[in-house]
Tab-separated table of C-alpha atoms and ligand atoms in Angstrom:
chain	number	residue	atom	x	y	z
A	18	MET	CA	0.000	0.000	0.000
A	19	THR	CA	1.387	3.440	-0.877
A	20	GLU	CA	-1.512	5.779	0.010
A	21	ASP	CA	-1.900	6.920	3.615
A	22	PRO	CA	-4.256	4.456	5.368
A	23	PHE	CA	-4.522	6.329	8.660
A	24	ALA	CA	-7.052	9.195	8.362
A	25	GLY	CA	-10.499	8.454	9.771
A	26	ARG	CA	-9.400	5.227	11.459
A	27	THR	CA	-8.728	4.379	15.134
A	28	ALA	CA	-5.455	3.415	16.813
A	29	VAL	CA	-4.902	1.953	20.270
A	30	ILE	CA	-1.440	2.715	21.640
A	31	THR	CA	-0.151	1.192	24.882
A	32	GLY	CA	2.558	2.955	26.845
A	33	ALA	CA	1.234	6.218	25.400
A	34	ALA	CA	1.963	8.455	28.398
A	35	SER	CA	5.672	8.735	27.606
A	36	GLY	CA	8.460	8.374	25.075
A	37	ILE	CA	7.820	6.443	21.867
A	38	GLY	CA	4.136	5.791	22.678
A	39	ALA	CA	3.444	9.501	23.206
A	40	ALA	CA	5.304	10.291	19.979
A	41	LEU	CA	3.305	7.653	18.070
A	42	ALA	CA	0.146	9.334	19.372
A	43	ALA	CA	1.299	12.733	18.095
A	44	GLU	CA	2.299	11.315	14.684
A	45	LEU	CA	-0.865	9.246	14.146
A	46	GLY	CA	-3.101	12.048	15.475
A	47	ALA	CA	-1.494	14.460	13.021
A	48	ARG	CA	-2.297	11.965	10.230
A	49	GLY	CA	-5.995	12.037	11.147
A	50	MET	CA	-6.408	8.975	13.348
A	51	SER	CA	-8.661	8.808	16.393
A	52	LEU	CA	-6.692	7.585	19.389
A	53	VAL	CA	-7.081	5.377	22.432
A	54	LEU	CA	-4.101	6.203	24.621
A	55	ALA	CA	-3.444	3.563	27.264
A	56	ASP	CA	-0.879	3.464	30.047
A	57	ILE	CA	-0.348	2.332	33.624
A	58	ASP	CA	0.340	6.027	34.286
A	59	GLU	CA	-3.335	6.986	34.167
A	60	ILE	CA	-2.815	10.651	35.044
A	61	GLY	CA	-0.127	10.989	32.368
A	62	VAL	CA	-2.167	9.318	29.664
A	63	ARG	CA	-5.291	11.345	30.436
A	64	ARG	CA	-3.162	14.495	30.178
A	65	MET	CA	-1.787	13.258	26.854
A	66	ALA	CA	-5.323	12.619	25.556
A	67	ALA	CA	-6.380	16.134	26.616
A	68	GLU	CA	-3.384	17.564	24.703
A	69	MET	CA	-4.473	15.608	21.631
A	70	ARG	CA	-8.047	16.901	21.940
A	71	ASP	CA	-6.627	20.441	22.098
A	72	ARG	CA	-5.139	19.634	18.670
A	73	LYS	CA	-8.627	18.571	17.471
A	74	VAL	CA	-7.771	14.865	17.581
A	75	HIS	CA	-10.508	12.566	18.906
A	76	ALA	CA	-8.642	10.944	21.806
A	77	LEU	CA	-9.496	8.861	24.857
A	78	GLY	CA	-7.039	8.298	27.734
A	79	VAL	CA	-7.388	4.980	29.589
A	80	GLY	CA	-5.444	3.648	32.588
A	81	VAL	CA	-4.371	0.049	31.952
A	82	ASP	CA	-1.912	-2.491	33.254
A	83	VAL	CA	-1.063	-4.548	30.168
A	84	SER	CA	0.182	-7.420	32.328
A	85	ASP	CA	-3.371	-7.890	33.678
A	86	PRO	CA	-5.778	-9.581	31.209
A	87	ASN	CA	-8.850	-8.117	32.983
A	88	SER	CA	-7.458	-4.604	32.768
A	89	VAL	CA	-6.725	-5.109	29.062
A	90	ALA	CA	-10.228	-6.516	28.454
A	91	ALA	CA	-11.636	-3.318	30.013
A	92	LEU	CA	-9.392	-1.291	27.670
A	93	ALA	CA	-10.801	-3.132	24.644
A	94	GLU	CA	-14.350	-2.560	25.844
A	95	ALA	CA	-13.718	1.159	26.405
A	96	SER	CA	-12.111	1.434	22.935
A	97	TYR	CA	-14.994	-0.224	21.070
A	98	THR	CA	-17.594	1.667	23.117
A	99	GLU	CA	-15.979	5.013	22.264
A	100	PHE	CA	-14.992	4.434	18.627
A	101	GLY	CA	-16.863	1.317	17.394
A	102	SER	CA	-13.795	-0.121	15.653
A	103	VAL	CA	-10.030	-0.424	16.059
A	104	GLU	CA	-7.868	-0.592	12.933
A	105	LEU	CA	-4.373	-0.173	14.375
A	106	LEU	CA	-3.073	-1.803	17.556
A	107	CYS	CA	0.338	-0.589	18.752
A	108	ASN	CA	1.651	-2.898	21.474
A	109	ASN	CA	4.304	-0.528	22.708
A	110	ALA	CA	4.271	-0.531	26.545
A	111	GLY	CA	7.529	-1.914	27.856
A	112	VAL	CA	10.010	-1.814	30.712
A	113	LEU	CA	13.778	-2.220	30.953
A	114	LEU	CA	16.068	-3.427	33.683
A	115	LEU	CA	19.841	-3.672	33.367
A	116	GLY	CA	22.029	-6.000	35.392
A	117	THR	CA	23.671	-9.385	35.094
A	118	VAL	CA	21.711	-12.627	34.938
A	119	ALA	CA	23.440	-13.797	38.132
A	120	GLU	CA	22.414	-10.764	40.177
A	121	SER	CA	18.850	-10.644	38.878
A	122	SER	CA	15.907	-12.021	40.817
A	123	LEU	CA	12.941	-14.070	39.681
A	124	GLY	CA	10.865	-10.972	40.474
A	125	ASP	CA	12.963	-8.989	37.972
A	126	TRP	CA	12.243	-11.561	35.268
A	127	ARG	CA	8.551	-11.868	36.110
A	128	TRP	CA	8.071	-8.102	35.982
A	129	LEU	CA	9.920	-7.700	32.670
A	130	SER	CA	8.209	-10.642	30.992
A	131	SER	CA	4.750	-9.811	32.409
A	132	VAL	CA	4.857	-6.367	30.778
A	133	ASN	CA	6.951	-6.933	27.651
A	134	VAL	CA	5.754	-10.393	26.616
A	135	GLU	CA	2.470	-11.184	28.392
A	136	GLY	CA	1.402	-7.557	27.988
A	137	THR	CA	1.740	-7.886	24.224
A	138	LEU	CA	-0.084	-11.223	24.222
A	139	ASN	CA	-2.889	-9.911	26.477
A	140	CYS	CA	-3.543	-7.038	24.079
A	141	LEU	CA	-3.534	-9.367	21.074
A	142	HIS	CA	-6.027	-11.663	22.795
A	143	ALA	CA	-8.270	-8.733	23.734
A	144	PHE	CA	-8.333	-6.967	20.348
A	145	LEU	CA	-7.734	-9.605	17.684
A	146	PRO	CA	-11.140	-11.353	17.812
A	147	GLN	CA	-12.973	-8.149	16.776
A	148	MET	CA	-10.191	-6.997	14.455
A	149	ARG	CA	-10.262	-10.336	12.620
A	150	ARG	CA	-14.044	-10.183	12.177
A	151	ALA	CA	-13.814	-6.695	10.650
A	152	SER	CA	-12.841	-5.890	7.072
A	153	GLY	CA	-10.736	-3.262	5.324
A	154	TRP	CA	-7.329	-1.986	6.420
A	155	ARG	CA	-6.235	-3.348	9.837
A	156	TYR	CA	-2.783	-3.465	11.383
A	157	VAL	CA	-0.723	-4.556	14.416
A	158	MET	CA	2.660	-3.105	15.371
A	159	ASN	CA	4.622	-4.711	18.217
A	160	THR	CA	7.583	-2.901	19.757
A	161	SER	CA	10.638	-5.108	20.210
A	162	SER	CA	14.165	-3.662	20.264
A	163	THR	CA	17.535	-3.711	18.545
A	164	HIS	CA	18.359	-5.978	21.517
A	165	ALA	CA	16.573	-8.814	19.693
A	166	PHE	CA	19.401	-8.746	17.108
A	167	LEU	CA	22.541	-8.114	19.168
A	168	PRO	CA	25.265	-10.766	19.628
A	169	ASP	CA	26.269	-9.431	23.077
A	170	THR	CA	23.461	-8.596	25.487
A	171	SER	CA	25.488	-8.714	28.699
A	172	ARG	CA	23.818	-6.704	31.492
A	173	SER	CA	20.605	-6.681	29.478
A	174	ALA	CA	20.055	-10.423	28.937
A	175	LEU	CA	16.690	-10.543	30.716
A	176	TYR	CA	15.337	-7.560	28.806
A	177	SER	CA	16.771	-8.944	25.560
A	178	ALA	CA	15.106	-12.307	26.196
A	179	THR	CA	11.718	-10.568	26.436
A	180	LYS	CA	12.380	-8.669	23.208
A	181	HIS	CA	13.444	-11.901	21.463
A	182	ALA	CA	10.073	-13.283	22.559
A	183	VAL	CA	8.310	-10.309	20.964
A	184	LEU	CA	10.322	-10.927	17.774
A	185	GLY	CA	9.228	-14.589	17.619
A	186	LEU	CA	5.642	-13.729	18.471
A	187	THR	CA	5.453	-11.033	15.835
A	188	LEU	CA	6.998	-12.939	12.933
A	189	GLY	CA	4.625	-15.839	13.565
A	190	LEU	CA	1.695	-13.456	13.939
A	191	ARG	CA	2.524	-11.816	10.610
A	192	THR	CA	2.111	-15.143	8.830
A	193	GLU	CA	-1.010	-16.085	10.792
A	194	LEU	CA	-2.829	-12.792	10.246
A	195	ALA	CA	-2.033	-12.570	6.533
A	196	ALA	CA	-5.057	-14.827	5.894
A	197	ASP	CA	-7.285	-12.234	7.609
A	198	GLY	CA	-5.748	-9.359	5.662
A	199	ILE	CA	-4.216	-7.847	8.821
A	200	GLY	CA	-0.710	-6.453	8.425
A	201	VAL	CA	1.979	-6.802	11.103
A	202	THR	CA	5.181	-4.835	11.715
A	203	LEU	CA	7.932	-5.362	14.286
A	204	LEU	CA	9.369	-2.058	15.526
A	205	CYS	CA	12.966	-2.222	16.769
A	206	PRO	CA	14.111	1.063	18.282
A	207	GLY	CA	17.515	1.655	19.845
A	208	GLN	CA	18.847	4.380	22.107
A	209	ALA	CA	15.789	6.625	21.935
A	210	ALA	CA	15.673	9.549	24.361
A	211	THR	CA	12.753	8.392	26.516
A	212	ARG	CA	12.214	7.504	30.193
A	213	ILE	CA	12.981	3.792	29.595
A	214	LEU	CA	16.081	3.931	31.857
A	215	ASP	CA	13.729	4.983	34.657
A	216	SER	CA	11.330	2.072	34.094
A	217	GLN	CA	11.269	1.112	37.764
A	218	ARG	CA	8.982	4.078	38.403
A	219	ASN	CA	6.163	1.755	37.276
A	220	ARG	CA	7.330	-1.456	38.949
A	221	PRO	CA	4.650	-2.879	41.240
A	222	GLN	CA	5.797	-3.689	44.804
A	223	SER	CA	4.550	-7.265	44.310
A	224	TYR	CA	7.593	-8.068	42.136
A	225	GLY	CA	9.999	-6.849	44.820
A	226	ARG	CA	11.753	-3.580	44.297
A	227	ARG	CA	15.486	-3.459	43.786
A	228	ALA	CA	17.397	-1.780	46.605
A	229	GLY	CA	19.159	0.446	44.129
A	230	GLU	CA	19.128	0.368	40.369
A	231	PRO	CA	22.549	-0.733	39.098
A	232	PHE	CA	22.390	2.051	36.540
A	233	GLY	CA	21.095	5.534	36.159
A	234	THR	CA	19.946	7.744	33.364
A	235	GLY	CA	22.866	8.796	31.206
A	236	VAL	CA	24.618	5.392	31.332
A	237	ILE	CA	23.547	4.710	27.764
A	238	PRO	CA	23.653	7.614	25.313
A	239	MET	CA	20.067	8.064	24.136
A	240	SER	CA	20.224	10.211	21.070
A	241	ILE	CA	17.361	9.575	18.682
A	242	GLU	CA	14.265	11.622	19.462
A	243	PRO	CA	11.024	9.662	20.023
A	244	ALA	CA	9.333	11.811	17.368
A	245	GLU	CA	11.845	10.517	14.804
A	246	VAL	CA	11.258	6.907	15.953
A	247	ALA	CA	7.504	7.451	15.561
A	248	ARG	CA	7.904	8.955	12.096
A	249	ILE	CA	10.028	5.972	10.956
A	250	ALA	CA	7.583	3.507	12.580
A	251	VAL	CA	4.490	5.023	10.971
A	252	GLU	CA	6.208	5.075	7.588
A	253	GLY	CA	7.038	1.362	8.138
A	254	ILE	CA	3.364	0.635	8.798
A	255	ARG	CA	2.334	2.573	5.692
A	256	ARG	CA	4.790	0.525	3.618
A	257	GLU	CA	3.793	-2.685	5.450
A	258	SER	CA	7.433	-3.437	6.322
A	259	PRO	CA	7.918	-6.660	8.333
A	260	VAL	CA	10.679	-5.106	10.485
A	261	VAL	CA	11.541	-1.464	11.106
A	262	PHE	CA	14.691	-0.234	12.830
A	263	ALA	CA	14.907	3.228	14.379
A	264	LEU	CA	18.219	4.132	15.954
A	265	PRO	CA	20.567	7.119	16.019
A	266	GLU	CA	22.259	7.783	12.697
A	267	ASP	CA	25.793	7.584	14.124
A	268	THR	CA	25.151	4.089	15.562
A	269	ARG	CA	23.613	2.462	12.462
A	270	ALA	CA	26.875	1.224	10.882
A	271	THR	CA	28.045	-0.300	14.181
A	272	PHE	CA	24.648	-1.933	14.676
A	273	ARG	CA	24.814	-3.395	11.188
A	274	SER	CA	28.195	-5.017	11.892
A	275	GLN	CA	26.857	-6.332	15.219
A	276	VAL	CA	23.902	-7.938	13.415
A	277	GLU	CA	26.311	-9.392	10.838
A	278	SER	CA	28.408	-10.935	13.595
A	279	MET	CA	25.199	-12.380	15.088
A	280	TRP	CA	24.424	-14.074	11.768
A	281	ARG	CA	28.081	-15.210	11.509
A	282	LEU	CA	27.655	-17.089	14.799
A	283	ALA	CA	24.794	-19.060	13.238
A	284	ASP	CA	26.505	-19.400	9.856
A	285	ASP	CA	29.762	-20.714	11.381
A	286	ALA	CA	27.855	-23.194	13.541
A	287	LEU	CA	25.765	-24.331	10.594
A	288	GLY	CA	28.880	-24.718	8.430
A	289	GLU	CA	30.513	-26.827	11.142
A	290	HIS	CA	27.359	-28.919	11.493
A	291	LEU	CA	27.185	-29.546	7.730
A	292	GLU	CA	30.884	-30.491	7.621
A	293	THR	CA	30.403	-32.951	10.498
A	294	ARG	CA	27.416	-34.488	8.714
A	295	ALA	CA	29.380	-34.734	5.439
A	296	ALA	CA	32.313	-36.387	7.254
A	297	ALA	CA	29.917	-38.880	8.891
A	298	VAL	CA	28.441	-39.793	5.480
A	299	ASP	CA	31.970	-40.284	3.976
B	4	LIG	N1	14.002	4.013	24.367
B	4	LIG	C1	14.686	3.103	23.691
B	4	LIG	O1	15.847	3.308	23.325
B	4	LIG	C2	14.063	1.789	23.332
B	4	LIG	C3	14.851	0.867	22.636
B	4	LIG	C4	14.298	-0.355	22.279
B	4	LIG	C5	12.982	-0.642	22.588
B	4	LIG	N2	12.240	0.274	23.280
B	4	LIG	C6	10.857	-0.094	23.604
B	4	LIG	O2	9.988	0.969	23.276
B	4	LIG	C7	8.809	0.850	24.063
B	4	LIG	C8	8.462	2.219	24.645
B	4	LIG	O3	9.451	2.552	25.616
B	4	LIG	P1	10.018	4.047	25.775
B	4	LIG	O4	11.427	3.997	25.410
B	4	LIG	O5	9.115	5.021	25.163
B	4	LIG	O6	10.005	4.166	27.393
B	4	LIG	P2	9.126	5.072	28.376
B	4	LIG	O7	9.468	4.591	29.754
B	4	LIG	O8	9.326	6.508	28.081
B	4	LIG	O9	7.628	4.672	28.003
B	4	LIG	C9	7.113	3.401	28.343
B	4	LIG	C10	5.654	3.563	28.761
B	4	LIG	O10	5.128	2.260	29.109
B	4	LIG	C11	4.310	2.423	30.267
B	4	LIG	N3	4.144	1.169	30.997
B	4	LIG	C12	5.071	0.537	31.768
B	4	LIG	N4	4.525	-0.552	32.345
B	4	LIG	C13	3.233	-0.627	31.887
B	4	LIG	C14	2.177	-1.537	32.114
B	4	LIG	N5	2.309	-2.602	32.934
B	4	LIG	N6	0.988	-1.311	31.505
B	4	LIG	C15	0.824	-0.230	30.703
B	4	LIG	N7	1.788	0.676	30.455
B	4	LIG	C16	2.989	0.466	31.044
B	4	LIG	C17	5.036	3.478	31.074
B	4	LIG	O11	4.192	4.079	32.056
B	4	LIG	C18	5.500	4.442	30.002
B	4	LIG	O12	4.560	5.466	29.783
B	4	LIG	C19	9.087	-0.238	25.090
B	4	LIG	O13	8.512	-1.458	24.660
B	4	LIG	C20	10.602	-0.350	25.057
B	4	LIG	O14	11.055	-1.618	25.486
B	4	LIG	C21	12.748	1.464	23.666
């Protein structure tokens, strides 16, 4: 598709109170979409929706915890009650925690995976039945990360594991939903200037809070603006790209060589495996 499919349709964006989600809201609102803005930060997302309405965008702000299926079901109900249909689902809410595997707790893992993986799945389960029954242009975009393609994820292995899960989920989903005419894109940002390094602000006490984060803002240079990530992402949806990367310009060449070395790991291992098999046959 080359024409702009957005105007007059409705998007649901999770994690819309901050960073990339808020920027997606601004970009899609400017392109004429009605918006359901959802976030665990209910005050923030209601404020964001009010800002959108000031710009004459039809927008609803809804508090949601994506890790809770009941909360997500209520989000779907509120969305369909307000707008009658949902054409674009952006599963964007996510949290980050840095630290080694050895020093991480089960609570760390459960929190990360409950938001990043189960949160994505909960939203798919809540919205897909009605989206699949509808007709016309419909789309899902899941936010993964450049971390799903890096050969060295030390100090971010838990987070990377969740983003690998989103990669697997999304590629499979793309094939599955093709039969229904629903497009799917995987968004992989990197080093975007958001509040992701301060993710623990939203960590429920039930997962156990870390005594002190082993990192602070500024540890990783975050130099691509969320608005630029959103612009690249929305263009990827328009072009129906399977995967979209959005990272700072000065890091793209390094990232490319890191991805190449990731593939070399597999290629070398596969070559060795084939040689062993050939030797066994001889
Ligand atoms: N910033 C980056 O460099 C970067 C890189 C790769 C991937 N990402 C991904 O982009 C997405 C957006 O992150 P961001 O960088 O804008 O960070 P951010 O912290 O600015 O925004 C994340 C939003 O998700 C919300 N959220 C957290 N837990 C939630 C929950 N349980 N239910 C609903 N909402 C919840 C937060 O309140 C926040 O508004 C995430 O999936 C993140 O993993 C970001």
